[in-house]
PDB file of C-alpha atoms in Angstrom:
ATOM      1  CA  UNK A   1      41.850  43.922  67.468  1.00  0.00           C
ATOM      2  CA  UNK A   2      42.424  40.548  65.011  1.00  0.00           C
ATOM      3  CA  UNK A   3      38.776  41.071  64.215  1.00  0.00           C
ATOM      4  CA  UNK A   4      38.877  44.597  63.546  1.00  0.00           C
ATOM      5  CA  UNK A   5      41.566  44.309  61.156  1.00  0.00           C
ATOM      6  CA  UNK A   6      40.084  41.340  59.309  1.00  0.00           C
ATOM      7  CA  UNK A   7      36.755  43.317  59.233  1.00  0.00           C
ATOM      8  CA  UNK A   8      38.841  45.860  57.860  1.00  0.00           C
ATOM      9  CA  UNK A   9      40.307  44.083  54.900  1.00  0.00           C
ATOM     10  CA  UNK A  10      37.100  41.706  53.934  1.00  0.00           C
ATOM     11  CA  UNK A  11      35.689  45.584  53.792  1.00  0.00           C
ATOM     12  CA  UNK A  12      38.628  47.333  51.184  1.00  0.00           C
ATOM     13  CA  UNK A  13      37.953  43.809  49.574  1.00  0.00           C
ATOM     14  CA  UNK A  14      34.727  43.870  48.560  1.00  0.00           C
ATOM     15  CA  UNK A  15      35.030  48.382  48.136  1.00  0.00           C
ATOM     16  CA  UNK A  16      37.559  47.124  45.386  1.00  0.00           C
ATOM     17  CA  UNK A  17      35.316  45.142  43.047  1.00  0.00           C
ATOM     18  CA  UNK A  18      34.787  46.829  40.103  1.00  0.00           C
ATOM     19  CA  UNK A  19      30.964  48.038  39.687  1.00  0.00           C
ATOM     20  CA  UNK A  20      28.892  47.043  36.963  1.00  0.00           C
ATOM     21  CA  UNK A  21      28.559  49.652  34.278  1.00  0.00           C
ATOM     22  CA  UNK A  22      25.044  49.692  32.655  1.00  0.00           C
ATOM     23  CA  UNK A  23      24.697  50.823  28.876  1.00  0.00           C
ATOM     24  CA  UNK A  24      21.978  53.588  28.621  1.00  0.00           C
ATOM     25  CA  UNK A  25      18.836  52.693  27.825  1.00  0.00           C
ATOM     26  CA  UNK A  26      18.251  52.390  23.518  1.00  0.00           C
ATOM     27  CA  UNK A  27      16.466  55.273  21.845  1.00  0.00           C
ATOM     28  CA  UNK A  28      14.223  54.061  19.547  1.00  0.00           C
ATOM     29  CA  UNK A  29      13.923  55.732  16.413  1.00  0.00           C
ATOM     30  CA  UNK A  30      10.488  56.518  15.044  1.00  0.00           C
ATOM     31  CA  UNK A  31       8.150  53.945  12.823  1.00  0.00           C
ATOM     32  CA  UNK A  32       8.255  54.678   9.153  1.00  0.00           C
ATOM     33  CA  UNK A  33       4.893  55.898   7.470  1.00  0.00           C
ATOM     34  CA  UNK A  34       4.286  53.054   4.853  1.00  0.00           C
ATOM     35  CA  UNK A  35       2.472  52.886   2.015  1.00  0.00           C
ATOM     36  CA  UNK A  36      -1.257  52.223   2.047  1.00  0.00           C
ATOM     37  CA  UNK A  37      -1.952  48.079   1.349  1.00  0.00           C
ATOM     38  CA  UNK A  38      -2.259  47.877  -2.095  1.00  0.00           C
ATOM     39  CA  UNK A  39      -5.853  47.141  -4.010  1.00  0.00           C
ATOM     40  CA  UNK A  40      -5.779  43.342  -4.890  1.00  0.00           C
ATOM     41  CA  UNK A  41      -6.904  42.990  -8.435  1.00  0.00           C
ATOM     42  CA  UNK A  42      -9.158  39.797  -9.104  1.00  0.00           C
ATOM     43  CA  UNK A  43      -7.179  36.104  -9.798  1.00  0.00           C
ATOM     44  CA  UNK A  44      -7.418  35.154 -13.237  1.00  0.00           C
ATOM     45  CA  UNK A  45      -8.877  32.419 -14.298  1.00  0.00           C
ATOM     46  CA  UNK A  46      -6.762  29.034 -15.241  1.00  0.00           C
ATOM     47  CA  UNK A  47      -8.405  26.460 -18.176  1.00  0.00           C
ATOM     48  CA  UNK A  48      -8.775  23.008 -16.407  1.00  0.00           C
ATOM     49  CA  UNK A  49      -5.435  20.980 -16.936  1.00  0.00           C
ATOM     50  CA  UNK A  50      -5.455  18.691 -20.213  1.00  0.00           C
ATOM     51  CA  UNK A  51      -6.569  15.220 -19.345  1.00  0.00           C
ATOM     52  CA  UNK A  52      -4.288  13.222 -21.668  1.00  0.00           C
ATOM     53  CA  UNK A  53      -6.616  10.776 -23.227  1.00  0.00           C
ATOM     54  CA  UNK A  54      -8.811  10.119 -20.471  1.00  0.00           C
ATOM     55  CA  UNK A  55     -11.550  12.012 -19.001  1.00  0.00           C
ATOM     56  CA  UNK A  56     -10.919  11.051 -15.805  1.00  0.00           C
ATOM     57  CA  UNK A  57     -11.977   8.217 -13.368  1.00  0.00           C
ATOM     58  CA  UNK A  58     -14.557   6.165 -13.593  1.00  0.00           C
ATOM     59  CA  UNK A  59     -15.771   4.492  -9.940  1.00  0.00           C
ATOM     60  CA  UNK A  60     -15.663   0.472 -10.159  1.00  0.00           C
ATOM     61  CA  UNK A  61     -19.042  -0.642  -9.257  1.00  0.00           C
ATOM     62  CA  UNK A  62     -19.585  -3.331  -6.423  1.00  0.00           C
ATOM     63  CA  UNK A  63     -22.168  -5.735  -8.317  1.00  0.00           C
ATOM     64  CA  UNK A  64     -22.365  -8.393  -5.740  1.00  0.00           C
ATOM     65  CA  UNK A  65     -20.957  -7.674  -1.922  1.00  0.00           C
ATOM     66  CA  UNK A  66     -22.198 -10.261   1.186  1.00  0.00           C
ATOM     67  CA  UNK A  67     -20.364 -10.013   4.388  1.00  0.00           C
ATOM     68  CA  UNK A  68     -21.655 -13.008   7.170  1.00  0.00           C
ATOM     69  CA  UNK A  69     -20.839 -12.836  11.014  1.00  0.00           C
ATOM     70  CA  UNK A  70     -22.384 -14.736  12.779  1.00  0.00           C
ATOM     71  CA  UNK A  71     -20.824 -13.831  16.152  1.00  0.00           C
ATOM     72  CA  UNK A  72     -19.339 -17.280  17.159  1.00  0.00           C
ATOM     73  CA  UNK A  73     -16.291 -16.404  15.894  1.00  0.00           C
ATOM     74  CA  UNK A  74     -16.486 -17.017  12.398  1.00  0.00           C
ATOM     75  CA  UNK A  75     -17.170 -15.149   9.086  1.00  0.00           C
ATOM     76  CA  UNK A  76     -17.023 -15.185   5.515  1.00  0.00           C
ATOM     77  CA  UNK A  77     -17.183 -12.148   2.955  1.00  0.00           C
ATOM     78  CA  UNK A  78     -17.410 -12.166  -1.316  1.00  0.00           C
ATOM     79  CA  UNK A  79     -17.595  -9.616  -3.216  1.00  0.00           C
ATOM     80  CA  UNK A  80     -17.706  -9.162  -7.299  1.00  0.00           C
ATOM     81  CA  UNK A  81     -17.431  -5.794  -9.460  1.00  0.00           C
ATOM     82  CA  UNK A  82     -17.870  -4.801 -12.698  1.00  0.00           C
ATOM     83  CA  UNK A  83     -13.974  -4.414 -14.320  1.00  0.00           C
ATOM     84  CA  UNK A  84     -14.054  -8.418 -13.315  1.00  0.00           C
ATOM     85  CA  UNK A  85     -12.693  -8.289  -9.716  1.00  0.00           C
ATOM     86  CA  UNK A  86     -13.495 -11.026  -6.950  1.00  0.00           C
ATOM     87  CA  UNK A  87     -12.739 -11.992  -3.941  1.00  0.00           C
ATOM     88  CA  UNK A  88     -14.096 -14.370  -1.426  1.00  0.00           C
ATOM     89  CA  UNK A  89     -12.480 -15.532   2.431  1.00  0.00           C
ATOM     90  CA  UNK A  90     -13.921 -17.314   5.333  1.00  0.00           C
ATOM     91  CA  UNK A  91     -12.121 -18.225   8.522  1.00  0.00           C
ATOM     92  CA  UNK A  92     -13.011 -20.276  11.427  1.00  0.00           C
ATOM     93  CA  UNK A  93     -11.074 -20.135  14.951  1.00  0.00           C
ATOM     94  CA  UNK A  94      -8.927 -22.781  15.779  1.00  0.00           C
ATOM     95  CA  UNK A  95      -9.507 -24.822  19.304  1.00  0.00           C
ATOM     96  CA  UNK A  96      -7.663 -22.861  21.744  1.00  0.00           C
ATOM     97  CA  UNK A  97      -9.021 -20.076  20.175  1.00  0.00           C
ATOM     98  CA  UNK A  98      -9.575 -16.815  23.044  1.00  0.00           C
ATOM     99  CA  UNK A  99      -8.270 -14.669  25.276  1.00  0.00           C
ATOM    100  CA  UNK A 100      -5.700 -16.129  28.428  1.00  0.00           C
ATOM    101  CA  UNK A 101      -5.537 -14.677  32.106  1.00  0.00           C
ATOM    102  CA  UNK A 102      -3.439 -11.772  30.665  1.00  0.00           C
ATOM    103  CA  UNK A 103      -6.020 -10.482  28.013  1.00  0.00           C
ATOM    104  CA  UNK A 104      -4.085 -11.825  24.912  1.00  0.00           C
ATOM    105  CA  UNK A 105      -5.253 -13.799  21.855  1.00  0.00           C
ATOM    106  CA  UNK A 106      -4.989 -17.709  22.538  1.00  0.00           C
ATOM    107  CA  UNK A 107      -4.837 -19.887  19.932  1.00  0.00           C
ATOM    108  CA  UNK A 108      -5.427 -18.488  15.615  1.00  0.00           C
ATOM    109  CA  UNK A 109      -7.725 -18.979  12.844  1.00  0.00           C
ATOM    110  CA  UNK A 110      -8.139 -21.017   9.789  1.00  0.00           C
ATOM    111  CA  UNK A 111      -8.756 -18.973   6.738  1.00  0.00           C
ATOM    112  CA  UNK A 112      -9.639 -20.023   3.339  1.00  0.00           C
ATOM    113  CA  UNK A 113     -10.330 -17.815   0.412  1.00  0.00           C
ATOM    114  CA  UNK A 114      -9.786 -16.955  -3.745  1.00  0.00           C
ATOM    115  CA  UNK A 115      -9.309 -13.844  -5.419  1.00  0.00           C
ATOM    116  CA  UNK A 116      -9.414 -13.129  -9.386  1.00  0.00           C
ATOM    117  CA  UNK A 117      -9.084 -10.330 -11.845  1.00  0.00           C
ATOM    118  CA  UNK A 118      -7.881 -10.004 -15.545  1.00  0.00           C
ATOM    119  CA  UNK A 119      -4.038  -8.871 -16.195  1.00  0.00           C
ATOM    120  CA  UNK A 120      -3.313  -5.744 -18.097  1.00  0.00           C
ATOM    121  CA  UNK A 121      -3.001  -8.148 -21.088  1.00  0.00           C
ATOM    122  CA  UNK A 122      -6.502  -9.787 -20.751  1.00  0.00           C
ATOM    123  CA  UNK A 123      -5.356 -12.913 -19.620  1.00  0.00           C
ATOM    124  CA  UNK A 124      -7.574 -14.294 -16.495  1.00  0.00           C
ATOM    125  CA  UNK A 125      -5.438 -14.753 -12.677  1.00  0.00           C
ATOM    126  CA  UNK A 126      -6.878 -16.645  -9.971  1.00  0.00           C
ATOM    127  CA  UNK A 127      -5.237 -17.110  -6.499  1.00  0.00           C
ATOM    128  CA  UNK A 128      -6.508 -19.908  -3.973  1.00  0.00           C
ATOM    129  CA  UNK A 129      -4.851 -19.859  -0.552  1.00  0.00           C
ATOM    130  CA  UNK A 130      -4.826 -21.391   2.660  1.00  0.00           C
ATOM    131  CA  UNK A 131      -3.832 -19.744   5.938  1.00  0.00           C
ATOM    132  CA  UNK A 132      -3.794 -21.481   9.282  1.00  0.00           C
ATOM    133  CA  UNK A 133      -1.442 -23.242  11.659  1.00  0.00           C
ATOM    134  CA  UNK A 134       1.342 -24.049   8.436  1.00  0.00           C
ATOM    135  CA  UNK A 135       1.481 -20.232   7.920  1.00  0.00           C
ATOM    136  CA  UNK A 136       0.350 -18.492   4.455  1.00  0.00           C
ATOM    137  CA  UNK A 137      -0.378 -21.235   1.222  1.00  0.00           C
ATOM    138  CA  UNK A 138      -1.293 -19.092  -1.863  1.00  0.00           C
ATOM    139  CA  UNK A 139      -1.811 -21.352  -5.168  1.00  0.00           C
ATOM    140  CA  UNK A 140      -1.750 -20.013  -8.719  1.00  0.00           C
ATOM    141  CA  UNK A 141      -0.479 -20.424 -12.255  1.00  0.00           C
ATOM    142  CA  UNK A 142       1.140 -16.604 -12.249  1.00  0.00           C
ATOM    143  CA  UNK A 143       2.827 -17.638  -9.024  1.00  0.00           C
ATOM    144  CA  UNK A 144       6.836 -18.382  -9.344  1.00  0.00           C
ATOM    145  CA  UNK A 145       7.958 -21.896  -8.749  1.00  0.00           C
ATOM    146  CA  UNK A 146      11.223 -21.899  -6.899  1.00  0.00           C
ATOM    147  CA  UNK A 147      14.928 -23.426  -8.537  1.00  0.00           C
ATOM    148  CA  UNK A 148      14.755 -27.176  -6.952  1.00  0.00           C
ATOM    149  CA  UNK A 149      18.156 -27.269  -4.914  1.00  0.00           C
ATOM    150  CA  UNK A 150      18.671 -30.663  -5.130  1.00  0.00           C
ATOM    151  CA  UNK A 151      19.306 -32.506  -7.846  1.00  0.00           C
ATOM    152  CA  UNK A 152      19.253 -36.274  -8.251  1.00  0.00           C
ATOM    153  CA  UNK A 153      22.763 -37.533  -8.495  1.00  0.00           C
ATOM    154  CA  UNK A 154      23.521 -39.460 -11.555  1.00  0.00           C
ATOM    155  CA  UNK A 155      24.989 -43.351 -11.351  1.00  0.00           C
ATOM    156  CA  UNK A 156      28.334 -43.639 -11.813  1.00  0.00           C
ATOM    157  CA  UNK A 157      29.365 -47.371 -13.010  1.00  0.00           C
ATOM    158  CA  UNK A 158      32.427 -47.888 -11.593  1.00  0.00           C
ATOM    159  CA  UNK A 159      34.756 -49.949 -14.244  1.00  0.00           C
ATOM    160  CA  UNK A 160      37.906 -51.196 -13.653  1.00  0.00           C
ATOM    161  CA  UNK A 161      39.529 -51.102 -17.080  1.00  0.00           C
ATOM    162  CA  UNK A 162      41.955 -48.507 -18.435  1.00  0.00           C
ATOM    163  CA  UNK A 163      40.767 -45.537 -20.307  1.00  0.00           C
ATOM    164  CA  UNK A 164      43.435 -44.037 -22.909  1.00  0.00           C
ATOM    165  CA  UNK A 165      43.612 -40.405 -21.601  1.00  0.00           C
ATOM    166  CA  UNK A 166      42.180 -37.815 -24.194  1.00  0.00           C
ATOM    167  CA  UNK A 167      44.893 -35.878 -25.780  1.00  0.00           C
ATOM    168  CA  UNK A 168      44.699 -31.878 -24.586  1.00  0.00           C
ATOM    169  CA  UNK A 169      43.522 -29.468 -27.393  1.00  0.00           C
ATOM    170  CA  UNK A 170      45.123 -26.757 -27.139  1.00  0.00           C
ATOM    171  CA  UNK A 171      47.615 -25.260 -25.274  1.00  0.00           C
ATOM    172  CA  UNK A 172      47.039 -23.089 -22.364  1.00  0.00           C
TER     173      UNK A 172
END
């Protein structure tokens, strides 16, 4: 009898949920005719954009290039072109110099090497550098030279006798 009744009452239960109301299905309404693609009338044509004074760029040609590897590890490259431009580098590996167990680069290189050109105001630049185990040396006239931070300190003679103070200028 328990059962029945419980039966009874998990039945009005679930009889008492509200059921899902569905909204009817759209109507669509019909596509609208539109107007045939219009005829596409030919671009016009644009005069080339003014060129300000110069009639564009000239290539920089490479009047001297050699590029050397021999394939033990070293190399060296110079080239020169025409607007005045050169540069030149070679590099040899240091001892140490390969790969360890784990695949990675052992040991560096030693690079030496100049560059040049002419500044916008015709003057000639030329930059020598170094780079190995010290890190990066460049050398040049146009390079800045840096504030010294310390300064000698003068030598003060130490004299016994009295000084007359100064009188003060001036009031404050």
């Amino acid at each position: 009898m328990k059962t029945f009744i419980i039966s009874a009452l998990a039945l009005m239960a679930v009889a008492d949920r509200p059921q899902p109301t569905y909204a009817p299905a759209p109507t669509y309404r019909p596509r609208p005719a539109y107007a045939p693609a219009p005829a596409y009338k030919p671009q016009p044509s644009y005069a080339p954009a003014p060129s300000y004074g110069h009639s564009g760029y000239k290539p920089i040609a490479i009047l001297e290039e050699e590029n050397v590897h021999p394939g033990d590890g070293t190399y060296s490259f110079h080239f020169n072109t025409e607007n005045g431009i050169y540069r030149s580098e070679s590099g040899v590996p240091l001892p140490g110099y390969g790969k360890n167990q784990y695949g990675q680069d052992d040991g560096s290189y030693k690079q030496e090497g100049s560059w040049s050109y002419t500044d916008g105001y015709g003057n000639p630049v030329k930059v020598t550098f170094v780079a190995d185990e010290n890190g990066y040396q460049p050398s040049s006239d146009i390079l800045p030279t840096p504030v010294p931070t310390e300064y000698p300190t003068p030598e003060v003679s130490y004299d016994n006798s009295y000084q007359q103070p100064q009188p003060a200028y001036g009031k404050y």
